[in-house]
PDB file of C-alpha atoms in Angstrom:
ATOM      1  CA  MET J1366     119.987  97.650 105.626  1.00 94.00           C
ATOM      2  CA  ARG J1367     116.836  95.802 104.716  1.00 97.00           C
ATOM      3  CA  TYR J1368     113.751  97.565 106.054  1.00 98.00           C
ATOM      4  CA  ASP J1369     111.943  94.285 106.654  1.00 98.00           C
ATOM      5  CA  ARG J1370     114.715  93.175 109.010  1.00 98.00           C
ATOM      6  CA  MET J1371     114.973  96.421 110.999  1.00 98.00           C
ATOM      7  CA  ARG J1372     113.613  97.027 114.505  1.00 98.00           C
ATOM      8  CA  PRO J1373     111.921 100.292 115.580  1.00 98.00           C
ATOM      9  CA  HIS J1374     115.019 101.907 117.086  1.00 98.00           C
ATOM     10  CA  GLN J1375     116.961 101.202 113.888  1.00 98.00           C
ATOM     11  CA  VAL J1376     114.238 102.699 111.698  1.00 98.00           C
ATOM     12  CA  GLN J1377     114.015 105.778 113.914  1.00 98.00           C
ATOM     13  CA  ALA J1378     117.792 106.206 113.770  1.00 98.00           C
ATOM     14  CA  ALA J1379     117.703 106.005 109.971  1.00 97.00           C
ATOM     15  CA  ILE J1380     114.939 108.635 109.805  1.00 97.00           C
ATOM     16  CA  ALA J1381     116.840 110.953 112.147  1.00 97.00           C
ATOM     17  CA  ALA J1382     120.045 110.532 110.135  1.00 97.00           C
ATOM     18  CA  GLY J1383     118.286 111.124 106.817  1.00 96.00           C
ATOM     19  CA  THR J1384     119.546 107.806 105.476  1.00 98.00           C
ATOM     20  CA  PRO J1385     118.302 107.249 101.911  1.00 98.00           C
ATOM     21  CA  VAL J1386     115.351 104.848 101.801  1.00 98.00           C
ATOM     22  CA  VAL J1387     115.181 103.089  98.436  1.00 98.00           C
ATOM     23  CA  LEU J1388     112.339 101.206  96.745  1.00 98.00           C
ATOM     24  CA  PRO J1389     113.459  98.882  93.914  1.00 98.00           C
ATOM     25  CA  LEU J1390     110.866  99.040  91.118  1.00 98.00           C
ATOM     26  CA  GLY J1391     110.627  96.260  88.545  1.00 98.00           C
ATOM     27  CA  VAL J1392     108.470  94.220  86.218  1.00 98.00           C
ATOM     28  CA  MET J1393     108.180  90.617  85.159  1.00 98.00           C
ATOM     29  CA  GLU J1394     108.855  90.578  81.410  1.00 97.00           C
ATOM     30  CA  HIS J1395     109.998  88.138  78.723  1.00 96.00           C
ATOM     31  CA  HIS J1396     113.754  88.452  78.175  1.00 95.00           C
ATOM     32  CA  GLY J1397     114.378  85.762  75.607  1.00 94.00           C
ATOM     33  CA  GLY J1398     115.127  82.116  76.121  1.00 93.00           C
ATOM     34  CA  HIS J1399     118.391  82.712  77.980  1.00 95.00           C
ATOM     35  CA  LEU J1400     117.381  85.223  80.684  1.00 97.00           C
ATOM     36  CA  PRO J1401     114.837  85.177  83.542  1.00 97.00           C
ATOM     37  CA  ALA J1402     111.561  87.090  83.770  1.00 97.00           C
ATOM     38  CA  GLY J1403     112.920  89.345  86.520  1.00 98.00           C
ATOM     39  CA  VAL J1404     115.911  90.886  84.725  1.00 98.00           C
ATOM     40  CA  ASP J1405     114.711  94.464  85.235  1.00 98.00           C
ATOM     41  CA  LEU J1406     114.126  93.910  88.945  1.00 98.00           C
ATOM     42  CA  LEU J1407     117.226  91.793  89.590  1.00 98.00           C
ATOM     43  CA  ALA J1408     119.473  94.402  88.007  1.00 98.00           C
ATOM     44  CA  VAL J1409     118.191  96.933  90.559  1.00 98.00           C
ATOM     45  CA  THR J1410     118.057  94.731  93.672  1.00 98.00           C
ATOM     46  CA  GLU J1411     121.444  93.109  93.145  1.00 98.00           C
ATOM     47  CA  ILE J1412     123.200  96.430  92.541  1.00 98.00           C
ATOM     48  CA  LEU J1413     121.476  98.084  95.508  1.00 98.00           C
ATOM     49  CA  ASP J1414     122.653  95.173  97.687  1.00 98.00           C
ATOM     50  CA  ARG J1415     126.200  96.335  97.055  1.00 98.00           C
ATOM     51  CA  LEU J1416     125.464  99.611  98.843  1.00 98.00           C
ATOM     52  CA  GLY J1417     124.906  97.643 102.041  1.00 96.00           C
ATOM     53  CA  ASP J1418     124.216  99.731 105.139  1.00 95.00           C
ATOM     54  CA  GLU J1419     124.661 103.010 103.260  1.00 97.00           C
ATOM     55  CA  ILE J1420     120.944 102.843 102.471  1.00 98.00           C
ATOM     56  CA  VAL J1421     117.696 101.364 103.760  1.00 98.00           C
ATOM     57  CA  THR J1422     116.211  99.087 101.097  1.00 98.00           C
ATOM     58  CA  LEU J1423     112.459  98.591 101.087  1.00 98.00           C
ATOM     59  CA  PRO J1424     111.010  95.248  99.951  1.00 98.00           C
ATOM     60  CA  PRO J1425     111.049  95.394  96.123  1.00 98.00           C
ATOM     61  CA  PHE J1426     107.977  95.947  93.983  1.00 98.00           C
ATOM     62  CA  ALA J1427     107.993  93.439  91.116  1.00 98.00           C
ATOM     63  CA  TYR J1428     104.684  93.849  89.296  1.00 98.00           C
ATOM     64  CA  GLY J1429     104.925  96.973  87.184  1.00 97.00           C
ATOM     65  CA  ALA J1430     103.481  97.807  83.767  1.00 97.00           C
ATOM     66  CA  ALA J1431     105.622  95.502  81.646  1.00 96.00           C
ATOM     67  CA  SER J1432     103.432  95.901  78.521  1.00 95.00           C
ATOM     68  CA  HIS J1433     103.324  93.327  75.736  1.00 95.00           C
ATOM     69  CA  ALA J1434     105.463  95.441  73.403  1.00 93.00           C
ATOM     70  CA  VAL J1435     108.298  92.882  73.407  1.00 92.00           C
ATOM     71  CA  ALA J1436     106.251  89.697  73.530  1.00 90.00           C
ATOM     72  CA  GLY J1437     102.768  88.518  74.325  1.00 92.00           C
ATOM     73  CA  PRO J1438     101.711  86.474  77.340  1.00 93.00           C
ATOM     74  CA  GLU J1439     102.287  83.139  75.614  1.00 93.00           C
ATOM     75  CA  HIS J1440     105.788  82.661  77.072  1.00 92.00           C
ATOM     76  CA  GLY J1441     104.468  82.903  80.618  1.00 95.00           C
ATOM     77  CA  THR J1442     107.258  85.323  81.546  1.00 96.00           C
ATOM     78  CA  THR J1443     105.453  88.639  81.052  1.00 97.00           C
ATOM     79  CA  LEU J1444     103.032  89.758  83.767  1.00 97.00           C
ATOM     80  CA  HIS J1445     101.552  93.118  82.800  1.00 97.00           C
ATOM     81  CA  VAL J1446      99.732  95.229  85.414  1.00 97.00           C
ATOM     82  CA  ASP J1447      98.153  98.364  83.996  1.00 97.00           C
ATOM     83  CA  ALA J1448      99.529 101.651  85.298  1.00 97.00           C
ATOM     84  CA  SER J1449      96.052 102.746  86.395  1.00 97.00           C
ATOM     85  CA  ALA J1450      96.143  99.982  89.004  1.00 98.00           C
ATOM     86  CA  LEU J1451      99.612 101.016  90.161  1.00 98.00           C
ATOM     87  CA  VAL J1452      98.852 104.656  90.993  1.00 98.00           C
ATOM     88  CA  PRO J1453      96.568 104.031  94.009  1.00 98.00           C
ATOM     89  CA  PHE J1454      98.949 101.429  95.427  1.00 98.00           C
ATOM     90  CA  PHE J1455     102.000 103.647  95.045  1.00 98.00           C
ATOM     91  CA  GLU J1456     100.124 106.629  96.462  1.00 98.00           C
ATOM     92  CA  ALA J1457      99.116 104.667  99.545  1.00 98.00           C
ATOM     93  CA  LEU J1458     102.689 103.457  99.993  1.00 98.00           C
ATOM     94  CA  CYS J1459     104.149 106.954  99.602  1.00 98.00           C
ATOM     95  CA  ALA J1460     101.599 108.383 102.036  1.00 98.00           C
ATOM     96  CA  SER J1461     102.516 105.714 104.569  1.00 98.00           C
ATOM     97  CA  LEU J1462     106.232 106.460 104.243  1.00 98.00           C
ATOM     98  CA  ILE J1463     105.595 110.182 104.735  1.00 98.00           C
ATOM     99  CA  ARG J1464     103.422 109.567 107.799  1.00 97.00           C
ATOM    100  CA  ALA J1465     106.171 107.398 109.262  1.00 97.00           C
ATOM    101  CA  GLY J1466     108.554 110.364 109.013  1.00 97.00           C
ATOM    102  CA  PHE J1467     110.667 109.459 105.979  1.00 97.00           C
ATOM    103  CA  ARG J1468     111.852 112.493 104.046  1.00 96.00           C
ATOM    104  CA  ASN J1469     114.615 110.999 101.875  1.00 97.00           C
ATOM    105  CA  VAL J1470     112.814 108.358  99.818  1.00 98.00           C
ATOM    106  CA  HIS J1471     113.927 107.149  96.393  1.00 98.00           C
ATOM    107  CA  ALA J1472     112.693 104.664  93.815  1.00 98.00           C
ATOM    108  CA  VAL J1473     115.118 103.090  91.346  1.00 98.00           C
ATOM    109  CA  ILE J1474     113.960 101.581  88.050  1.00 98.00           C
ATOM    110  CA  HIS J1475     115.629  99.942  85.059  1.00 98.00           C
ATOM    111  CA  HIS J1476     112.618  98.948  82.938  1.00 96.00           C
ATOM    112  CA  GLN J1477     112.132 101.287  79.940  1.00 95.00           C
ATOM    113  CA  SER J1478     114.335 103.876  81.634  1.00 94.00           C
ATOM    114  CA  GLU J1479     115.957 104.916  78.364  1.00 90.00           C
ATOM    115  CA  ASN J1480     112.844 107.124  78.118  1.00 86.00           C
ATOM    116  CA  ILE J1481     113.057 108.439  81.679  1.00 92.00           C
ATOM    117  CA  ALA J1482     112.889 112.115  80.684  1.00 92.00           C
ATOM    118  CA  GLN J1483     109.475 111.662  79.050  1.00 94.00           C
ATOM    119  CA  GLY J1484     108.488 108.793  81.304  1.00 95.00           C
ATOM    120  CA  MET J1485     106.947 105.384  80.718  1.00 97.00           C
ATOM    121  CA  PRO J1486     103.930 103.812  82.471  1.00 97.00           C
ATOM    122  CA  THR J1487     105.575 102.336  85.583  1.00 98.00           C
ATOM    123  CA  ASP J1488     107.794 105.282  86.469  1.00 98.00           C
ATOM    124  CA  LEU J1489     105.075 107.791  85.574  1.00 98.00           C
ATOM    125  CA  ALA J1490     102.630 105.972  87.853  1.00 98.00           C
ATOM    126  CA  PHE J1491     105.092 106.178  90.727  1.00 98.00           C
ATOM    127  CA  ARG J1492     105.944 109.828  90.144  1.00 98.00           C
ATOM    128  CA  LEU J1493     102.288 110.870  89.938  1.00 98.00           C
ATOM    129  CA  ALA J1494     101.493 108.877  93.079  1.00 98.00           C
ATOM    130  CA  ALA J1495     104.383 110.442  94.994  1.00 98.00           C
ATOM    131  CA  ARG J1496     103.304 113.964  94.018  1.00 97.00           C
ATOM    132  CA  ASN J1497      99.700 113.242  94.973  1.00 97.00           C
ATOM    133  CA  ALA J1498     100.781 111.893  98.359  1.00 98.00           C
ATOM    134  CA  ILE J1499     102.999 114.896  99.062  1.00 96.00           C
ATOM    135  CA  PHE J1500     100.346 117.440  98.035  1.00 95.00           C
ATOM    136  CA  ARG J1501      97.727 115.761 100.203  1.00 96.00           C
ATOM    137  CA  HIS J1502     100.057 115.545 103.185  1.00 95.00           C
ATOM    138  CA  LEU J1503     101.029 119.219 102.921  1.00 93.00           C
ATOM    139  CA  GLU J1504      97.440 120.392 102.611  1.00 93.00           C
ATOM    140  CA  ALA J1505      96.332 118.239 105.545  1.00 93.00           C
ATOM    141  CA  GLU J1506      99.248 119.435 107.684  1.00 90.00           C
ATOM    142  CA  ARG J1507      99.433 123.102 106.659  1.00 88.00           C
ATOM    143  CA  GLY J1508      95.945 123.839 105.353  1.00 87.00           C
ATOM    144  CA  ALA J1509      94.653 125.160 102.051  1.00 90.00           C
ATOM    145  CA  GLY J1510      96.779 127.891 100.538  1.00 86.00           C
ATOM    146  CA  TRP J1511      99.924 126.667 102.297  1.00 84.00           C
ATOM    147  CA  TRP J1512     102.197 127.554  99.393  1.00 83.00           C
ATOM    148  CA  GLY J1513     100.894 131.104  99.103  1.00 81.00           C
ATOM    149  CA  ARG J1514     101.647 132.114 102.703  1.00 85.00           C
ATOM    150  CA  ARG J1515     104.479 134.475 103.628  1.00 86.00           C
ATOM    151  CA  ASP J1516     106.468 131.733 105.360  1.00 82.00           C
ATOM    152  CA  MET J1517     106.885 130.010 101.973  1.00 79.00           C
ATOM    153  CA  ALA J1518     108.625 132.997 100.416  1.00 83.00           C
ATOM    154  CA  ASP J1519     111.882 131.007 100.250  1.00 84.00           C
ATOM    155  CA  TYR J1520     110.273 128.126  98.334  1.00 81.00           C
ATOM    156  CA  TYR J1521     112.196 128.714  95.119  1.00 83.00           C
ATOM    157  CA  ALA J1522     115.476 128.889  97.019  1.00 82.00           C
ATOM    158  CA  GLN J1523     114.584 125.619  98.735  1.00 78.00           C
ATOM    159  CA  HIS J1524     113.703 124.128  95.373  1.00 75.00           C
ATOM    160  CA  GLY J1525     117.068 125.132  93.928  1.00 72.00           C
ATOM    161  CA  GLN J1526     118.850 123.543  96.889  1.00 70.00           C
ATOM    162  CA  GLY J1527     116.756 120.376  96.663  1.00 67.00           C
ATOM    163  CA  THR J1528     115.347 120.809 100.176  1.00 74.00           C
ATOM    164  CA  ASP J1529     111.701 121.543  99.363  1.00 85.00           C
ATOM    165  CA  PRO J1530     108.978 118.945 100.140  1.00 91.00           C
ATOM    166  CA  PHE J1531     108.850 117.705  96.553  1.00 90.00           C
ATOM    167  CA  ASN J1532     112.273 116.180  97.072  1.00 94.00           C
ATOM    168  CA  TRP J1533     110.992 113.944  99.865  1.00 96.00           C
ATOM    169  CA  ILE J1534     110.299 111.244  97.266  1.00 97.00           C
ATOM    170  CA  ARG J1535     112.262 110.941  94.025  1.00 97.00           C
ATOM    171  CA  LEU J1536     112.724 108.428  91.216  1.00 98.00           C
ATOM    172  CA  HIS J1537     115.937 107.574  89.378  1.00 98.00           C
ATOM    173  CA  PRO J1538     116.954 105.318  86.503  1.00 98.00           C
ATOM    174  CA  LEU J1539     119.454 102.606  87.415  1.00 98.00           C
ATOM    175  CA  PHE J1540     121.928 103.972  84.861  1.00 97.00           C
ATOM    176  CA  PRO J1541     122.869 107.517  83.948  1.00 95.00           C
ATOM    177  CA  LYS J1542     122.531 108.580  80.331  1.00 91.00           C
ATOM    178  CA  ASN J1543     125.760 107.264  78.802  1.00 88.00           C
ATOM    179  CA  ASP J1544     127.481 105.931  75.694  1.00 86.00           C
ATOM    180  CA  VAL J1545     129.717 103.601  77.689  1.00 91.00           C
ATOM    181  CA  PHE J1546     127.548 100.629  78.569  1.00 95.00           C
ATOM    182  CA  PRO J1547     125.022  99.192  76.079  1.00 93.00           C
ATOM    183  CA  PHE J1548     121.363  99.751  76.943  1.00 93.00           C
ATOM    184  CA  ASP J1549     119.281  97.004  75.365  1.00 95.00           C
ATOM    185  CA  HIS J1550     116.661  94.340  75.958  1.00 95.00           C
ATOM    186  CA  ALA J1551     118.189  90.886  76.562  1.00 95.00           C
ATOM    187  CA  GLY J1552     121.139  91.756  74.328  1.00 95.00           C
ATOM    188  CA  GLU J1553     124.780  92.204  75.275  1.00 96.00           C
ATOM    189  CA  GLY J1554     124.115  94.760  78.006  1.00 97.00           C
ATOM    190  CA  GLU J1555     121.434  93.030  80.046  1.00 97.00           C
ATOM    191  CA  THR J1556     122.960  89.598  79.498  1.00 97.00           C
ATOM    192  CA  ALA J1557     126.301  90.897  80.772  1.00 98.00           C
ATOM    193  CA  LEU J1558     124.591  92.387  83.830  1.00 98.00           C
ATOM    194  CA  MET J1559     122.989  89.058  84.684  1.00 98.00           C
ATOM    195  CA  LEU J1560     126.302  87.226  84.165  1.00 98.00           C
ATOM    196  CA  ALA J1561     127.858  89.606  86.706  1.00 98.00           C
ATOM    197  CA  LEU J1562     124.971  89.797  89.161  1.00 98.00           C
ATOM    198  CA  ALA J1563     123.003  86.541  88.905  1.00 98.00           C
ATOM    199  CA  PRO J1564     124.928  84.059  86.742  1.00 98.00           C
ATOM    200  CA  ASP J1565     122.766  81.166  87.913  1.00 98.00           C
ATOM    201  CA  THR J1566     119.826  82.691  86.021  1.00 98.00           C
ATOM    202  CA  VAL J1567     121.572  82.758  82.615  1.00 97.00           C
ATOM    203  CA  ALA J1568     121.458  79.918  80.043  1.00 96.00           C
ATOM    204  CA  MET J1569     123.625  81.133  77.177  1.00 92.00           C
ATOM    205  CA  GLU J1570     122.955  77.993  75.151  1.00 90.00           C
ATOM    206  CA  ARG J1571     119.366  79.226  74.803  1.00 89.00           C
ATOM    207  CA  ALA J1572     120.283  82.697  73.497  1.00 84.00           C
ATOM    208  CA  GLY J1573     118.300  83.452  70.353  1.00 74.00           C
ATOM    209  CA  GLU J1574     115.921  80.568  70.954  1.00 71.00           C
ATOM    210  CA  GLY J1575     112.831  81.641  69.051  1.00 71.00           C
ATOM    211  CA  ASP J1576     113.646  85.295  69.607  1.00 70.00           C
ATOM    212  CA  PRO J1577     113.992  88.157  67.082  1.00 80.00           C
ATOM    213  CA  TRP J1578     116.650  90.812  66.601  1.00 90.00           C
ATOM    214  CA  TRP J1579     116.866  92.034  70.189  1.00 93.00           C
ATOM    215  CA  THR J1580     118.894  89.040  71.421  1.00 93.00           C
ATOM    216  CA  GLU J1581     121.391  88.966  68.541  1.00 92.00           C
ATOM    217  CA  THR J1582     124.150  90.690  70.518  1.00 93.00           C
ATOM    218  CA  ALA J1583     123.719  88.507  73.629  1.00 95.00           C
ATOM    219  CA  PRO J1584     126.556  86.053  72.737  1.00 93.00           C
ATOM    220  CA  ARG J1585     129.028  88.953  73.073  1.00 94.00           C
ATOM    221  CA  ALA J1586     128.222  89.357  76.755  1.00 96.00           C
ATOM    222  CA  THR J1587     130.764  88.603  79.465  1.00 97.00           C
ATOM    223  CA  ALA J1588     130.694  88.852  83.237  1.00 98.00           C
ATOM    224  CA  ALA J1589     133.584  91.326  83.075  1.00 98.00           C
ATOM    225  CA  ARG J1590     131.575  93.596  80.789  1.00 97.00           C
ATOM    226  CA  GLY J1591     128.651  93.286  83.146  1.00 97.00           C
ATOM    227  CA  GLU J1592     130.805  94.321  86.084  1.00 98.00           C
ATOM    228  CA  GLU J1593     131.748  97.486  84.204  1.00 97.00           C
ATOM    229  CA  GLY J1594     128.042  98.261  84.008  1.00 97.00           C
ATOM    230  CA  VAL J1595     127.573  97.520  87.690  1.00 98.00           C
ATOM    231  CA  GLN J1596     130.299  99.999  88.632  1.00 97.00           C
ATOM    232  CA  LEU J1597     128.794 102.646  86.352  1.00 97.00           C
ATOM    233  CA  ALA J1598     125.381 102.181  87.996  1.00 98.00           C
ATOM    234  CA  LEU J1599     126.873 102.254  91.500  1.00 98.00           C
ATOM    235  CA  ALA J1600     128.682 105.536  90.852  1.00 98.00           C
ATOM    236  CA  HIS J1601     125.448 107.022  89.498  1.00 98.00           C
ATOM    237  CA  LEU J1602     123.384 105.820  92.459  1.00 98.00           C
ATOM    238  CA  ARG J1603     125.876 107.136  94.998  1.00 98.00           C
ATOM    239  CA  LYS J1604     125.598 110.534  93.338  1.00 97.00           C
ATOM    240  CA  VAL J1605     121.794 110.744  93.148  1.00 97.00           C
ATOM    241  CA  LEU J1606     121.323 109.265  96.624  1.00 97.00           C
ATOM    242  CA  GLY J1607     123.854 111.690  98.117  1.00 96.00           C
ATOM    243  CA  LEU J1608     126.185 109.008  99.488  1.00 95.00           C
TER     244      LEU J1608
END
């Protein structure tokens, strides 16, 4: 279900049912001559579309901290927004979702998610914002010292079960840590994903056009290989979203 197409009674039903609400997080970043700027976002949105009415999908956020680590701005396909500008936006969004009653919110990201354990600017900005929003909501609702009161004595048990307030908003990489599907930048893995998910955006004849080492494996990509990656991501998302 797309949130932007839902009416109030449908949103209220989703909140009551605890349906996962998912924000696709992405960036606009140079992905060689053969792939579009939105690879990292398209990989998330197109795979989430396959979950259909199992989830509520929020309008995607496309303008993360891409960085100029891969390429500078000269290609026109990298739009970098500093993480410091993202935190207040994400915090306001998270606070709004909490006030609306959502308690099963997730963000899914592909960009730089090979470093998800340590975090990279876009996902760190979202996670900090979500924690800030939750802390502020709890203090406003329950008062200062809310965690230290006797009625929170089961907090650690709740935490172990994943039912404490800090699970209201979570972030996940699109893929689980694996040695099955190649994780790369505009190489075989991402090119295969686009061939499976958005083939109209791929121009294989331009692979390697003015690009360095990171596109060298792109010619090996096939739609069938990409579909294997899609299925791996879907199984992972169903698990982390509790579907």
